[in-house]
CSV table of C-alpha atoms in Angstrom, one decimal:
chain,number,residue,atom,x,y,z
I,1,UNK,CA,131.2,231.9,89.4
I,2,UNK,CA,130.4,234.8,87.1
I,3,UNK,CA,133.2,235.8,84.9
I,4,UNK,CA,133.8,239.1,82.7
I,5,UNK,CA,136.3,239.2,79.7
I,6,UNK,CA,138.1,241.9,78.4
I,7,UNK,CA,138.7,241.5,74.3
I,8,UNK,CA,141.2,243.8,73.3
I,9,UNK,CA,143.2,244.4,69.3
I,10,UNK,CA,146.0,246.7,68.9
I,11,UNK,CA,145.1,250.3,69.0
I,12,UNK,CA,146.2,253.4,66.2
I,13,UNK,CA,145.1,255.9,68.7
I,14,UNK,CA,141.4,255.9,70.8
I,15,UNK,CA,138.7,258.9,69.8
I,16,UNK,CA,136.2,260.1,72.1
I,17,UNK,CA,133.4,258.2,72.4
I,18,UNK,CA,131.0,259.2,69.7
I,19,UNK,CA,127.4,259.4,70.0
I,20,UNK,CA,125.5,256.7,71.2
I,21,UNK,CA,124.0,254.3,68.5
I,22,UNK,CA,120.1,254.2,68.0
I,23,UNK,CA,120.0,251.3,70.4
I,24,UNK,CA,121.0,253.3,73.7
I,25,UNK,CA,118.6,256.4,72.5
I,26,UNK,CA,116.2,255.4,75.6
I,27,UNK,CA,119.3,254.8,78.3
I,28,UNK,CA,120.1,257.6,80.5
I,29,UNK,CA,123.2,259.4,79.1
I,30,UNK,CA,125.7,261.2,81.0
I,31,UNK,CA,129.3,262.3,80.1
I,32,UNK,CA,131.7,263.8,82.7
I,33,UNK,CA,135.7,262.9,83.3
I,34,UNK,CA,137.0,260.6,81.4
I,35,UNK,CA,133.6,258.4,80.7
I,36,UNK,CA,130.6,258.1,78.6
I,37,UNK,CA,127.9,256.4,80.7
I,38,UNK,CA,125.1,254.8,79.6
I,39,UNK,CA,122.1,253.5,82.2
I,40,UNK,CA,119.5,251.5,80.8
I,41,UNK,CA,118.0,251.9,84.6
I,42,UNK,CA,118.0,255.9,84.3
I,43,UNK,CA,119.7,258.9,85.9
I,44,UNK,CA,120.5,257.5,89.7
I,45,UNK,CA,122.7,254.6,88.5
I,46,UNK,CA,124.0,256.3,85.3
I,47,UNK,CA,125.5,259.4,87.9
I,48,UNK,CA,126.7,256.9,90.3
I,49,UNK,CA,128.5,254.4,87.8
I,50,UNK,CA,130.4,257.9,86.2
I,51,UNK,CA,131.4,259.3,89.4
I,52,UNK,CA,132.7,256.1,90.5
I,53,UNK,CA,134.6,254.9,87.4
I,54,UNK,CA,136.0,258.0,87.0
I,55,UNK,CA,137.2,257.6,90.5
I,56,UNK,CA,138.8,254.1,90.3
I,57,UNK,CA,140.6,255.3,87.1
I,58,UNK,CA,142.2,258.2,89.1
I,59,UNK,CA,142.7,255.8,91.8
I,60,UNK,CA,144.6,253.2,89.8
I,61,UNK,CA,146.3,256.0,88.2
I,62,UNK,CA,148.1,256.6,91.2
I,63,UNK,CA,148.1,253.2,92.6
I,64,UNK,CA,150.5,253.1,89.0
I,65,UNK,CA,151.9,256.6,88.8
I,66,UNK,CA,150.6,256.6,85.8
I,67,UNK,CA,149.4,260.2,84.6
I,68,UNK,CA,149.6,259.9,81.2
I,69,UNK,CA,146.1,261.0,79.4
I,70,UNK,CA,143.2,258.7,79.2
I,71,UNK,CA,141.0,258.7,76.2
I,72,UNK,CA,137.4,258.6,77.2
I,73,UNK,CA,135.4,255.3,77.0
I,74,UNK,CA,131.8,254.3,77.5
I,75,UNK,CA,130.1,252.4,80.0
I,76,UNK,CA,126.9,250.8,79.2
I,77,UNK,CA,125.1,249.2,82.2
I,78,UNK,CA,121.5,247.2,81.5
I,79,UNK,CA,119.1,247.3,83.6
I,80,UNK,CA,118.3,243.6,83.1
I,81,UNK,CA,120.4,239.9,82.3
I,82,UNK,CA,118.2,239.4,78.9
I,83,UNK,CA,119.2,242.6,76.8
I,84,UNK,CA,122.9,242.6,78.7
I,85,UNK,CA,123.3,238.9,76.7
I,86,UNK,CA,121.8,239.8,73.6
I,87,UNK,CA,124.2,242.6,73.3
I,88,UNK,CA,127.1,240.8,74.6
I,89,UNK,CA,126.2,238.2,72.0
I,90,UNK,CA,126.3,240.6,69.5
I,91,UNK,CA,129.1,242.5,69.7
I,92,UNK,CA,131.2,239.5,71.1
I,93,UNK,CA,130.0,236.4,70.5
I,94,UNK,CA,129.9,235.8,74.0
I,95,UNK,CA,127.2,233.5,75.1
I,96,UNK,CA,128.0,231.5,78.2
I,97,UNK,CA,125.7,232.0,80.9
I,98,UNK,CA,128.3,233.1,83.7
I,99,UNK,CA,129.0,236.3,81.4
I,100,UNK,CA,128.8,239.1,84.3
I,101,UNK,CA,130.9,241.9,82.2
I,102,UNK,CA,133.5,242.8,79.3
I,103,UNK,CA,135.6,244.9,77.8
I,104,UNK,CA,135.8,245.2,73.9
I,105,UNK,CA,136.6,247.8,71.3
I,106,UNK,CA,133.8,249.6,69.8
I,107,UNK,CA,133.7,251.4,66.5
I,108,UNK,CA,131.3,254.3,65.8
I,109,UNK,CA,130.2,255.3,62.4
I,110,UNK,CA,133.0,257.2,61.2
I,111,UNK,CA,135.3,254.3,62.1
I,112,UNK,CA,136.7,255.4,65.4
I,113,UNK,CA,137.8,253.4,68.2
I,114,UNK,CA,137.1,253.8,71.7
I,115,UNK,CA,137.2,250.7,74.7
I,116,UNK,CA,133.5,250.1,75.7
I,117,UNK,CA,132.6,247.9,79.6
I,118,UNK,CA,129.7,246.6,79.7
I,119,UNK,CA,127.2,244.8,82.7
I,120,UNK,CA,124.1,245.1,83.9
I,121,UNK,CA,122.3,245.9,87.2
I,122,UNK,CA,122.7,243.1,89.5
I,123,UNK,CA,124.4,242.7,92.8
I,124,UNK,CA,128.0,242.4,91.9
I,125,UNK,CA,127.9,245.5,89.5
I,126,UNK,CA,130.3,247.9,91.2
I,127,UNK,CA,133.3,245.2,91.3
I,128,UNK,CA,132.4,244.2,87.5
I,129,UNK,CA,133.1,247.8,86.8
I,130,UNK,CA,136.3,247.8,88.5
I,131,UNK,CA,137.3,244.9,86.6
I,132,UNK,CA,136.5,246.3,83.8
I,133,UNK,CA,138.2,249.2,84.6
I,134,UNK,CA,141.4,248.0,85.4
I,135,UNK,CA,141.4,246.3,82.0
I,136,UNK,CA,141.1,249.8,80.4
I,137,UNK,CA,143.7,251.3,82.8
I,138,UNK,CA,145.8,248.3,82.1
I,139,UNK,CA,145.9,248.9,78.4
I,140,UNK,CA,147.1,252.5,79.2
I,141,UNK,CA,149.8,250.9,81.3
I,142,UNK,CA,151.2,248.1,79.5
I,143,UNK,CA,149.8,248.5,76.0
I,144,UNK,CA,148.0,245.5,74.1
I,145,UNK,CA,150.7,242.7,75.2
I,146,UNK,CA,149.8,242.5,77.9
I,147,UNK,CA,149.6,238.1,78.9
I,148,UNK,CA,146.0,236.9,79.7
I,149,UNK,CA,146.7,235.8,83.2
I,150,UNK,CA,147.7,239.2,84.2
I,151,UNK,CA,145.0,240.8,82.8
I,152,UNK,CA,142.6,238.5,84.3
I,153,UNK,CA,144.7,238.2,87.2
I,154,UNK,CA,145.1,241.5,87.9
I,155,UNK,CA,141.6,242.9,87.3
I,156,UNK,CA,140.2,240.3,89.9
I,157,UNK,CA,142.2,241.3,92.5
I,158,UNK,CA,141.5,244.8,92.3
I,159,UNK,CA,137.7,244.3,91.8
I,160,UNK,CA,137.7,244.1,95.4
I,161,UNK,CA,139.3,247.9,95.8
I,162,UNK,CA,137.5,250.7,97.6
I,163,UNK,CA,138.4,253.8,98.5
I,164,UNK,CA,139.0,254.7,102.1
I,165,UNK,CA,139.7,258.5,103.2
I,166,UNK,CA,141.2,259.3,99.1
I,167,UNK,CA,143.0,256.0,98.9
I,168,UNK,CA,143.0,253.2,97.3
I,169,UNK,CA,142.7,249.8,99.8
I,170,UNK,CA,143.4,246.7,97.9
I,171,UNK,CA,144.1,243.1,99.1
I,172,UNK,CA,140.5,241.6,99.8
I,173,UNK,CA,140.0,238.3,99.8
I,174,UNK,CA,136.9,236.6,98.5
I,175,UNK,CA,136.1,234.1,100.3
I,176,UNK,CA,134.5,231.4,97.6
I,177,UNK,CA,137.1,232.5,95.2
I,178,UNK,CA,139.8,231.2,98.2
I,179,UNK,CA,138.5,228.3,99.0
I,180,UNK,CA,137.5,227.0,94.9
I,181,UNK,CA,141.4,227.7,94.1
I,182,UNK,CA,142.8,225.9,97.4
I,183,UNK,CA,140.1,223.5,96.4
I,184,UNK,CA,141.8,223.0,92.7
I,185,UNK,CA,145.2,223.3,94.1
I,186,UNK,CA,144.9,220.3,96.8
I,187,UNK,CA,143.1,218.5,93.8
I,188,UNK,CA,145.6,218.9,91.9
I,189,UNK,CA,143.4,220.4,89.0
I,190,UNK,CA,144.6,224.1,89.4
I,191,UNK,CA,146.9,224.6,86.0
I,192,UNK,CA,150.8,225.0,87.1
I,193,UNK,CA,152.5,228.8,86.9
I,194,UNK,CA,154.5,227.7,83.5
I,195,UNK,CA,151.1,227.0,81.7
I,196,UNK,CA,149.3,229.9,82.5
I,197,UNK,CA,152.4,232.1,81.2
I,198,UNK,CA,152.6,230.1,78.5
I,199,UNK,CA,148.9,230.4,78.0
I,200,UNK,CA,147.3,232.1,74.8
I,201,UNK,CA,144.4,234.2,74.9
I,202,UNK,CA,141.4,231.4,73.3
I,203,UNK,CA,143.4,228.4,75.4
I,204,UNK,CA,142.8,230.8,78.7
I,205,UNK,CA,139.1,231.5,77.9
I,206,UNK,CA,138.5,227.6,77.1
I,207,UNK,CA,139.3,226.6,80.6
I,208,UNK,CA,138.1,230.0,82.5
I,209,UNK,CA,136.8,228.1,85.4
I,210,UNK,CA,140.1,227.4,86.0
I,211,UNK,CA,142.3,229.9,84.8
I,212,UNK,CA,140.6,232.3,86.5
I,213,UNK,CA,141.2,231.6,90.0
I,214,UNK,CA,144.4,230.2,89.6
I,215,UNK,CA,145.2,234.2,88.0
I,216,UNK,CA,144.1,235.8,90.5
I,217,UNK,CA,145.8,234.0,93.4
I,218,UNK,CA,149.3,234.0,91.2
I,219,UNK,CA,148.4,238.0,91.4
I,220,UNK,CA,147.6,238.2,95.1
I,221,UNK,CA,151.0,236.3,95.4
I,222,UNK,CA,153.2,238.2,93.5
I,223,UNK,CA,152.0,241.6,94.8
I,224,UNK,CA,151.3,240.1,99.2
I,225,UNK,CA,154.5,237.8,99.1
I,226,UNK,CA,157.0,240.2,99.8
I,227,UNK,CA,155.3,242.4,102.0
I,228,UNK,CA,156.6,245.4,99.8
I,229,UNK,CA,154.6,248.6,98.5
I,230,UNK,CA,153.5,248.2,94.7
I,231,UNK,CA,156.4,251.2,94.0
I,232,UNK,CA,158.9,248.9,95.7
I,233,UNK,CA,158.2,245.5,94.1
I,234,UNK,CA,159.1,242.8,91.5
I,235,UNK,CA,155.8,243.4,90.2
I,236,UNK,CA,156.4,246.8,88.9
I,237,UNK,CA,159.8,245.9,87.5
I,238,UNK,CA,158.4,243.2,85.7
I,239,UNK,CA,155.8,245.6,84.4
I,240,UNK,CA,158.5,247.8,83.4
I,241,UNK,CA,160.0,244.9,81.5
I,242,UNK,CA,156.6,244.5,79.9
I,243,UNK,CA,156.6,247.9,78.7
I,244,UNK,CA,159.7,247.4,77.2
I,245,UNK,CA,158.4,244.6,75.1
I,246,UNK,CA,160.6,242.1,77.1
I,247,UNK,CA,160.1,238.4,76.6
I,248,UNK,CA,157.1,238.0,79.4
I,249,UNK,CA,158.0,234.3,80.3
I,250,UNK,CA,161.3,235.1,81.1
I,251,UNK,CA,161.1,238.1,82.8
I,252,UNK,CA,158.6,236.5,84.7
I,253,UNK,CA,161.2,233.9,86.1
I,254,UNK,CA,164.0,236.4,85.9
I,255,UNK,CA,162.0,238.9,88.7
I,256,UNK,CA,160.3,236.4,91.1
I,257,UNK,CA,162.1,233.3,90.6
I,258,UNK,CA,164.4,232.0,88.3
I,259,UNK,CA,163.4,227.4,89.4
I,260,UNK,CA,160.2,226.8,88.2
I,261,UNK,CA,159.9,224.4,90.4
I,262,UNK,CA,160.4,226.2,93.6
I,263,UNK,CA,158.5,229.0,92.7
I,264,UNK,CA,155.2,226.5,92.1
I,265,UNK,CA,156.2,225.1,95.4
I,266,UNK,CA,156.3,228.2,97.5
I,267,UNK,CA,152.9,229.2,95.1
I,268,UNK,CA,151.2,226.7,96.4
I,269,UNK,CA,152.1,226.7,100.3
I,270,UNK,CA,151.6,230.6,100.5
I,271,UNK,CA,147.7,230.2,98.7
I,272,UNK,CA,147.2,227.1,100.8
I,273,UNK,CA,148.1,229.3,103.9
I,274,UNK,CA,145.7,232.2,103.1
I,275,UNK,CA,142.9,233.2,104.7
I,276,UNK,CA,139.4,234.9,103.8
I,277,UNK,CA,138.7,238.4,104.4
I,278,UNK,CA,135.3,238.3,103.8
């Protein structure tokens, strides 16, 4: 199951994305909207990957109603595994082999600070951009506080996104991603609700094969049990409590359920119960 990982610090402000470092002088550059894109593959991928990021982010933007300004990023996309991993090792450290995508900080030479996604050309690429994405759009949202689960959470389900006649259609199910987190769940391997809010950022990463799944069906519960529009929901009021640097745990139980217990319960029969959209 290939993973992405967004790294994130607190922010003093983002800068536009400076020039590209020597390393990117042979990638195709392009900068229009609110992105930087560079394409180690050349011009055809480099124009598609701008025009669509800069469509999911005004796409999540009004999934959100969120209008607020967007400092720039940059989007590197390699053309091949090899050079994708030796960059991702340098810049993050990252070096397990299901690494598909992240998210991290850059700083250019005169010490500013813009969010850089990177991936490379393989057949998953346009929902590892829209993961990475989100976890740029989410940072606009809910600033750096933001609890690992539902940032992981979060950027899976909407990885699946597309747009359909100018909106956004979210909700799709994959199926291996359903049936690996039923799987944990009737194993009882999947870790409960409690410990993923309770969850730090390393603890999450350590059991990603795990964590992961378990996120994103918590997600697709939160925002599908109801049956309510995102503007109508518990999920945006608990955002709301996010943003106003509420405790997260108890906010948590205080907007979608206030017995542990009962909430894992219902958790657990409404995943079990779900079915595959593709």
């Amino acid at each position: 199951m290939a993973r992405t990982i967004c790294l994130l610090a607190v922010l003093t402000g983002l800068a536009r994305a400076a020039d590209a470092p020597s390393l990117f002088n042979d990638f195709y550059n392009v900068s229009l909207g609110s992105y930087q894109v560079l394409s180690q593959g050349g011009r055809p991928i480099g124009n598609d990957a701008n025009w669509f990021m800069n469509q999911m982010l005004t796409q999540y933007s009004k999934f959100f109603s969120n209008w607020q300004r967007k400092d720039p990023a940059r989007v590197v996309i390699f053309s091949n595994l090899a050079d994708f991993r030796q960059y991702a090792e340098s810049t993050t450290k990252q070096t397990h082999t299901s690494l598909a995508g992240f998210c991290h900080l850059a700083t250019d030479a005169e010490g500013n600070r813009f969010f850089e996604l990177v991936t490379y050309q393989h057949n998953s690429l346009w929902r590892v951009l829209a993961h990475e994405g989100f976890h740029q759009f989410i940072y606009y949202e809910l600033g750096p506080g933001i609890p690992t689960w539902l940032n992981e959470g979060m950027a899976q389900y909407f990885e699946t996104s597309y747009v359909l006649h100018g909106k956004l259609v979210t909700g799709d199910i994959s199926k291996p991603m359903l049936q690996f987190v039923q799987n944990l769940i009737r194993a009882g391997k999947a870790p409960a609700i409690d410990e993923l809010l309770r969850m730090n950022q390393p603890a999450f990463y350590e059991r990603a094969e795990v964590n992961y799944p378990t996120s994103w069906a918590l997600a697709y519960f939160l925002l599908h049990r109801d049956n309510e529009k995102y503007a109508d929901s518990d999920v945006k009021r608990y955002f709301l409590d996010l943003k106003f640097q509420k405790d997260p745990v108890a906010s948590f139980y205080n907007r979608f359920g206030r017995d542990p217990k009962a909430l894992q319960q219902e958790f657990e029969r409404y995943t079990l119960k779900l079915q595959a959209r593709f």
